[in-house]
Amino acid sequence: MRAARLIKMVLLLQSRPSMTGAELARELEVSERTVTRDALALSEAGVPVYADRGRAGGYRLIGGYRTRLTGLGRDEAEALFLSGLPGALRDMGLEDAASAARLKVSAALLPSLRNAPESAARRFHLDAPGWYQEPKTPELLPVLAEAVWDDRRVRATYRRRDTEVERRLEPYGLVLKAGVWYLCARAEDTLRVYRIDRFSSVEADGERFERDEDFELAAFWQERAAQFARSILRAEAVLRVSEDGAGRLPYVTDRAAAEEALAAAGPPDTRGRVTLTLPVESLDVAYGQLLSLGPEVEVLGPPELRDRFARAAAALRDLYR
């Protein structure tokens, strides 16, 4: 533990002109007294750490000292590619590895480039969760993340509706979609997708599996996401929409379904409205989505959905009379 801390201290001093004892203590998560002892230990080991006394003092490396301890380990290099997702790294238990990787890269950069990480952080930030929801980190995510990195099989219990099933899984990859974590895993020679918050237990069995080298997580997820979006569109609504309603339709319903329906629609009528058939998840969902378009959409069918809109229109008329 102390050896890792001493290396981190050298890298910190190498990446900056100087640091105060308080700054080092904060970065290393130790007391300033420990920083003083560590600086003395490094000096005795031949690392030229110089301590400036006084209120504006601090610690710095002298003589252009450069450490050779900047080689990235495998876990650090992998974590570095995810360093734009601090929340996701923390959830998977990789925050320390990513921090060490960024520090090593900073130490290896030319002095003129050492502010690059701060410059990028001021300009770009990825906020993965959707609006109006407080994402919760699945308790079993770190266990699954470790199994994914190590290509190790796991035994898992998964909640499916009102029952629980046991599965032996080969975890291939993790996906964070709108604040929800998913596991892509092989079970019984079939690749499937599981919501991680529905696992009630996960235990690594210690066995490694042979990963399919042709598997590409991004392509697999894109294909399954498209299949899922299609699978939940089990009903249809016949609509007559205005030009403004047609422009807004893809933003209130499934985008791909709306765009295909609009492309297949016939020419507009004399009032500029087009008639189309829109696949929807259910009539209840369609009611909530299409109601936001107000008078820009007229529901022609099914009859029960049209009647529901007629009752809503009457209620609004009475309310605003």
Coordinates of C-alpha atoms in Angstrom, one line a residue:
M1 CA 0.0 0.0 0.0
R2 CA 2.7 2.5 0.9
A3 CA 4.8 1.6 -2.2
A4 CA 1.8 2.4 -4.4
R5 CA 1.3 5.7 -2.5
L6 CA 5.0 6.7 -2.9
I7 CA 4.8 6.0 -6.7
K8 CA 1.6 8.1 -6.9
M9 CA 3.3 10.9 -5.0
V10 CA 6.2 10.9 -7.5
L11 CA 3.8 11.0 -10.4
L12 CA 1.9 13.8 -9.0
L13 CA 5.0 15.9 -8.5
Q14 CA 6.2 15.0 -11.9
S15 CA 3.0 16.2 -13.5
R16 CA 2.9 19.6 -11.8
P17 CA 5.6 22.2 -11.0
S18 CA 5.0 22.0 -7.3
M19 CA 2.3 21.0 -4.7
T20 CA 1.6 22.0 -1.2
G21 CA 1.5 19.4 1.6
A22 CA -2.2 20.0 1.9
E23 CA -2.7 19.3 -1.8
L24 CA -0.7 16.1 -1.7
A25 CA -2.5 15.0 1.5
R26 CA -5.8 15.5 -0.3
E27 CA -4.8 13.6 -3.4
L28 CA -3.2 10.8 -1.5
E29 CA -6.0 10.7 1.1
V30 CA -3.5 10.8 4.0
S31 CA -2.4 13.4 6.6
E32 CA 0.1 16.1 6.0
R33 CA 2.4 14.4 8.5
T34 CA 2.3 11.3 6.4
V35 CA 3.2 13.4 3.3
T36 CA 6.2 14.7 5.2
R37 CA 7.4 11.2 6.1
D38 CA 6.8 9.9 2.5
A39 CA 8.8 12.8 1.0
L40 CA 11.7 12.0 3.4
A41 CA 11.5 8.3 2.4
L42 CA 11.6 9.2 -1.3
S43 CA 14.6 11.5 -0.7
E44 CA 16.5 8.8 1.1
A45 CA 15.7 6.4 -1.8
G46 CA 17.4 8.8 -4.3
V47 CA 14.3 10.6 -5.6
P48 CA 15.1 14.4 -5.6
V49 CA 12.1 15.7 -3.7
Y50 CA 12.7 19.2 -2.5
A51 CA 10.6 20.9 0.2
D52 CA 10.2 24.6 0.1
R53 CA 9.5 26.1 3.5
G54 CA 7.1 28.9 4.4
R55 CA 3.5 29.8 3.7
A56 CA 3.9 29.6 0.0
G57 CA 6.1 26.5 0.2
G58 CA 5.5 23.0 -1.0
Y59 CA 7.1 20.0 -2.6
R60 CA 8.7 19.7 -6.1
L61 CA 11.1 17.5 -8.0
I62 CA 14.4 19.1 -8.9
G63 CA 17.0 18.4 -11.6
G64 CA 14.4 17.5 -14.3
Y65 CA 13.8 14.1 -12.6
R66 CA 11.6 11.8 -14.6
T67 CA 10.4 8.4 -13.4
R68 CA 10.1 5.5 -15.6
L69 CA 7.1 4.1 -13.7
T70 CA 4.6 5.4 -16.3
G71 CA 3.8 2.2 -18.1
L72 CA 0.0 1.5 -18.2
G73 CA -1.2 -1.7 -16.8
R74 CA -3.9 -3.6 -18.6
D75 CA -6.7 -2.7 -16.2
E76 CA -5.6 1.0 -16.2
A77 CA -5.5 1.1 -20.0
E78 CA -9.0 -0.4 -20.3
A79 CA -10.3 2.0 -17.7
L80 CA -8.7 4.9 -19.4
F81 CA -11.0 4.5 -22.4
L82 CA -14.0 4.9 -20.0
S83 CA -12.6 7.9 -18.2
G84 CA -15.2 10.2 -19.7
L85 CA -17.8 8.3 -17.6
P86 CA -16.8 9.0 -14.0
G87 CA -20.1 7.8 -12.6
A88 CA -20.0 4.5 -14.6
L89 CA -16.4 3.9 -13.5
R90 CA -17.3 4.4 -9.8
D91 CA -20.3 2.1 -10.2
M92 CA -18.1 -0.7 -11.6
G93 CA -15.4 -0.3 -9.0
L94 CA -12.9 1.1 -11.5
E95 CA -12.5 4.6 -10.3
D96 CA -9.1 4.1 -8.7
A97 CA -7.7 2.3 -11.8
A98 CA -8.9 5.2 -14.1
S99 CA -7.4 7.8 -11.7
A100 CA -4.0 6.0 -11.8
A101 CA -4.2 5.8 -15.6
R102 CA -4.9 9.4 -16.0
L103 CA -2.2 10.4 -13.6
K104 CA 0.4 8.2 -15.5
V105 CA -0.6 9.8 -18.8
S106 CA -0.4 13.3 -17.3
A107 CA 3.1 12.5 -16.0
A108 CA 4.2 11.3 -19.4
L109 CA 3.0 14.3 -21.3
L110 CA 5.2 17.2 -22.2
P111 CA 4.9 20.2 -19.8
S112 CA 3.1 22.2 -22.4
L113 CA 0.4 19.6 -22.7
R114 CA -0.2 18.8 -19.0
N115 CA -3.3 20.9 -18.7
A116 CA -5.0 18.9 -21.5
P117 CA -7.1 16.8 -19.0
E118 CA -8.4 19.8 -17.2
S119 CA -9.0 21.6 -20.5
A120 CA -11.0 18.7 -21.8
A121 CA -13.0 18.3 -18.6
R122 CA -14.0 22.0 -18.7
R123 CA -15.4 21.6 -22.2
F124 CA -17.0 18.1 -22.4
H125 CA -19.1 16.1 -20.0
L126 CA -21.3 13.0 -20.6
D127 CA -24.4 12.8 -18.4
A128 CA -25.8 9.3 -19.2
P129 CA -29.0 9.1 -17.1
G130 CA -32.3 10.4 -18.6
W131 CA -34.1 13.4 -17.2
Y132 CA -36.5 13.2 -14.3
Q133 CA -35.1 10.1 -12.8
E134 CA -32.6 9.3 -10.0
P135 CA -30.4 6.4 -11.2
K136 CA -29.7 3.7 -8.7
T137 CA -26.5 1.7 -8.9
P138 CA -27.2 -2.0 -8.9
E139 CA -25.6 -3.7 -5.9
L140 CA -24.2 -6.6 -7.9
L141 CA -22.7 -4.4 -10.7
P142 CA -19.1 -4.5 -9.4
V143 CA -19.2 -8.3 -9.2
L144 CA -20.4 -8.6 -12.8
A145 CA -17.9 -6.0 -14.0
E146 CA -15.1 -8.0 -12.5
A147 CA -16.4 -11.1 -14.2
V148 CA -16.7 -9.3 -17.6
W149 CA -13.0 -8.0 -17.3
D150 CA -11.7 -11.5 -16.4
D151 CA -13.9 -13.6 -18.8
R152 CA -15.2 -15.7 -15.8
R153 CA -18.4 -17.6 -15.7
V154 CA -21.0 -16.7 -13.0
R155 CA -24.0 -18.4 -11.4
A156 CA -26.8 -16.0 -11.2
T157 CA -30.4 -15.8 -9.9
Y158 CA -32.6 -13.6 -12.1
R159 CA -36.0 -12.2 -11.4
R160 CA -38.4 -12.7 -14.2
R161 CA -41.9 -11.3 -13.5
D162 CA -43.1 -13.2 -10.4
T163 CA -40.5 -16.0 -10.5
E164 CA -36.8 -16.4 -10.2
V165 CA -34.6 -18.5 -12.5
E166 CA -31.0 -19.7 -12.1
R167 CA -28.6 -19.3 -14.9
R168 CA -25.0 -20.1 -15.6
L169 CA -23.8 -17.1 -17.6
E170 CA -20.7 -16.1 -19.7
P171 CA -20.7 -12.3 -19.2
Y172 CA -19.6 -10.6 -22.4
G173 CA -20.2 -6.9 -21.8
L174 CA -22.0 -4.2 -19.9
V175 CA -24.1 -1.4 -21.3
L176 CA -25.4 1.7 -19.6
K177 CA -28.6 2.9 -21.3
A178 CA -30.4 6.0 -20.0
G179 CA -29.2 5.4 -16.5
V180 CA -30.0 1.6 -16.5
W181 CA -27.3 -1.0 -16.5
Y182 CA -27.6 -4.1 -18.7
L183 CA -25.5 -7.3 -19.0
C184 CA -24.9 -9.0 -22.4
A185 CA -24.2 -12.6 -21.6
R186 CA -24.2 -16.0 -23.2
A187 CA -26.5 -18.6 -21.6
E188 CA -27.0 -22.0 -23.1
D189 CA -25.2 -21.0 -26.3
T190 CA -27.4 -18.0 -26.8
L191 CA -26.5 -14.3 -26.3
R192 CA -29.1 -12.5 -24.2
V193 CA -29.6 -9.2 -22.5
Y194 CA -30.3 -8.9 -18.7
R195 CA -31.2 -5.9 -16.6
I196 CA -28.7 -5.9 -13.8
D197 CA -31.1 -4.6 -11.2
R198 CA -33.1 -7.8 -11.6
F199 CA -30.3 -10.0 -10.5
S200 CA -30.9 -11.1 -6.9
S201 CA -27.6 -13.0 -6.6
V202 CA -24.4 -13.4 -8.6
E203 CA -21.4 -15.6 -7.8
A204 CA -18.3 -16.2 -9.9
D205 CA -17.6 -19.9 -10.2
G206 CA -13.9 -19.3 -10.9
E207 CA -13.9 -20.9 -14.4
R208 CA -12.8 -18.8 -17.4
F209 CA -14.7 -19.1 -20.7
E210 CA -13.4 -18.7 -24.2
R211 CA -14.7 -15.4 -25.6
D212 CA -16.0 -15.3 -29.2
E213 CA -13.4 -13.0 -30.8
D214 CA -15.9 -12.0 -33.5
F215 CA -18.3 -10.6 -30.9
E216 CA -18.7 -6.8 -31.0
L217 CA -20.6 -5.3 -28.1
A218 CA -21.8 -2.1 -29.8
A219 CA -23.1 -3.9 -32.9
F220 CA -24.8 -6.6 -30.8
W221 CA -26.5 -3.9 -28.6
Q222 CA -27.7 -1.9 -31.5
E223 CA -29.3 -4.9 -33.1
R224 CA -31.0 -6.1 -29.9
A225 CA -32.1 -2.6 -29.0
A226 CA -33.8 -2.3 -32.5
Q227 CA -35.4 -5.8 -32.0
F228 CA -36.7 -4.8 -28.6
A229 CA -38.1 -1.5 -29.8
R230 CA -40.0 -3.5 -32.6
S231 CA -41.2 -6.2 -30.2
I232 CA -43.0 -3.9 -27.9
L233 CA -45.0 -2.2 -30.7
R234 CA -47.9 -4.7 -30.7
A235 CA -50.8 -2.4 -31.6
E236 CA -51.7 0.1 -34.3
A237 CA -53.3 3.5 -34.5
V238 CA -54.7 5.1 -37.6
L239 CA -54.0 8.9 -37.5
R240 CA -54.6 12.0 -39.6
V241 CA -51.9 14.5 -38.7
S242 CA -51.2 18.1 -39.7
E243 CA -47.8 19.3 -41.1
D244 CA -46.9 20.5 -37.6
G245 CA -48.1 17.2 -36.0
A246 CA -46.1 15.2 -38.5
G247 CA -42.9 17.1 -37.5
R248 CA -43.5 16.4 -33.8
L249 CA -44.7 12.8 -34.1
P250 CA -41.2 11.2 -34.0
Y251 CA -40.5 13.1 -30.7
V252 CA -43.5 11.8 -28.8
T253 CA -43.6 8.2 -30.1
D254 CA -41.1 5.6 -31.3
R255 CA -38.9 7.5 -33.7
A256 CA -38.2 4.8 -36.2
A257 CA -41.9 3.7 -36.3
A258 CA -43.1 7.2 -36.8
E259 CA -40.6 8.0 -39.5
E260 CA -41.5 4.8 -41.4
A261 CA -45.2 5.5 -41.0
L262 CA -44.8 9.0 -42.3
A263 CA -42.7 7.8 -45.3
A264 CA -45.5 5.3 -46.2
A265 CA -48.3 7.8 -45.9
G266 CA -50.2 9.0 -48.9
P267 CA -50.3 12.6 -50.2
P268 CA -51.8 15.3 -47.9
D269 CA -55.5 16.2 -48.2
T270 CA -56.8 19.7 -49.0
R271 CA -56.1 20.8 -45.4
G272 CA -52.5 19.6 -45.6
R273 CA -53.1 16.6 -43.4
V274 CA -51.8 13.1 -44.1
T275 CA -53.3 9.8 -43.0
L276 CA -51.0 7.1 -41.7
T277 CA -50.9 3.8 -39.6
L278 CA -48.6 4.1 -36.6
P279 CA -47.3 1.0 -34.7
V280 CA -47.7 1.6 -30.9
E281 CA -46.9 -0.2 -27.7
S282 CA -50.5 -0.3 -26.6
L283 CA -53.6 1.9 -26.9
D284 CA -53.0 3.2 -23.4
V285 CA -49.5 4.3 -24.2
A286 CA -50.6 5.7 -27.6
Y287 CA -53.3 7.8 -25.7
G288 CA -50.7 9.4 -23.4
Q289 CA -48.2 10.0 -26.3
L290 CA -50.6 11.4 -28.9
L291 CA -52.6 13.5 -26.5
S292 CA -49.6 15.8 -26.3
L293 CA -50.0 16.7 -30.0
G294 CA -53.4 18.3 -29.2
P295 CA -55.4 19.4 -32.3
E296 CA -52.5 18.5 -34.6
V297 CA -53.6 14.9 -34.7
E298 CA -56.9 13.2 -35.2
V299 CA -57.3 9.5 -34.2
L300 CA -59.3 7.6 -36.8
G301 CA -59.0 4.2 -35.2
P302 CA -59.2 1.8 -33.5
P303 CA -62.7 3.0 -32.4
E304 CA -62.0 2.6 -28.7
L305 CA -59.0 4.9 -29.0
R306 CA -61.0 7.5 -31.0
D307 CA -63.8 7.4 -28.5
R308 CA -61.2 8.0 -25.7
F309 CA -59.9 11.1 -27.5
A310 CA -63.4 12.3 -28.1
R311 CA -64.2 12.2 -24.4
A312 CA -60.9 14.0 -23.6
A313 CA -61.7 16.7 -26.2
A314 CA -65.2 17.1 -24.7
A315 CA -63.8 17.4 -21.2
L316 CA -61.3 20.0 -22.3
R317 CA -64.1 21.9 -24.1
D318 CA -66.2 21.9 -20.9
L319 CA -63.1 22.9 -18.8
Y320 CA -62.2 25.9 -21.0
R321 CA -65.8 27.0 -21.9

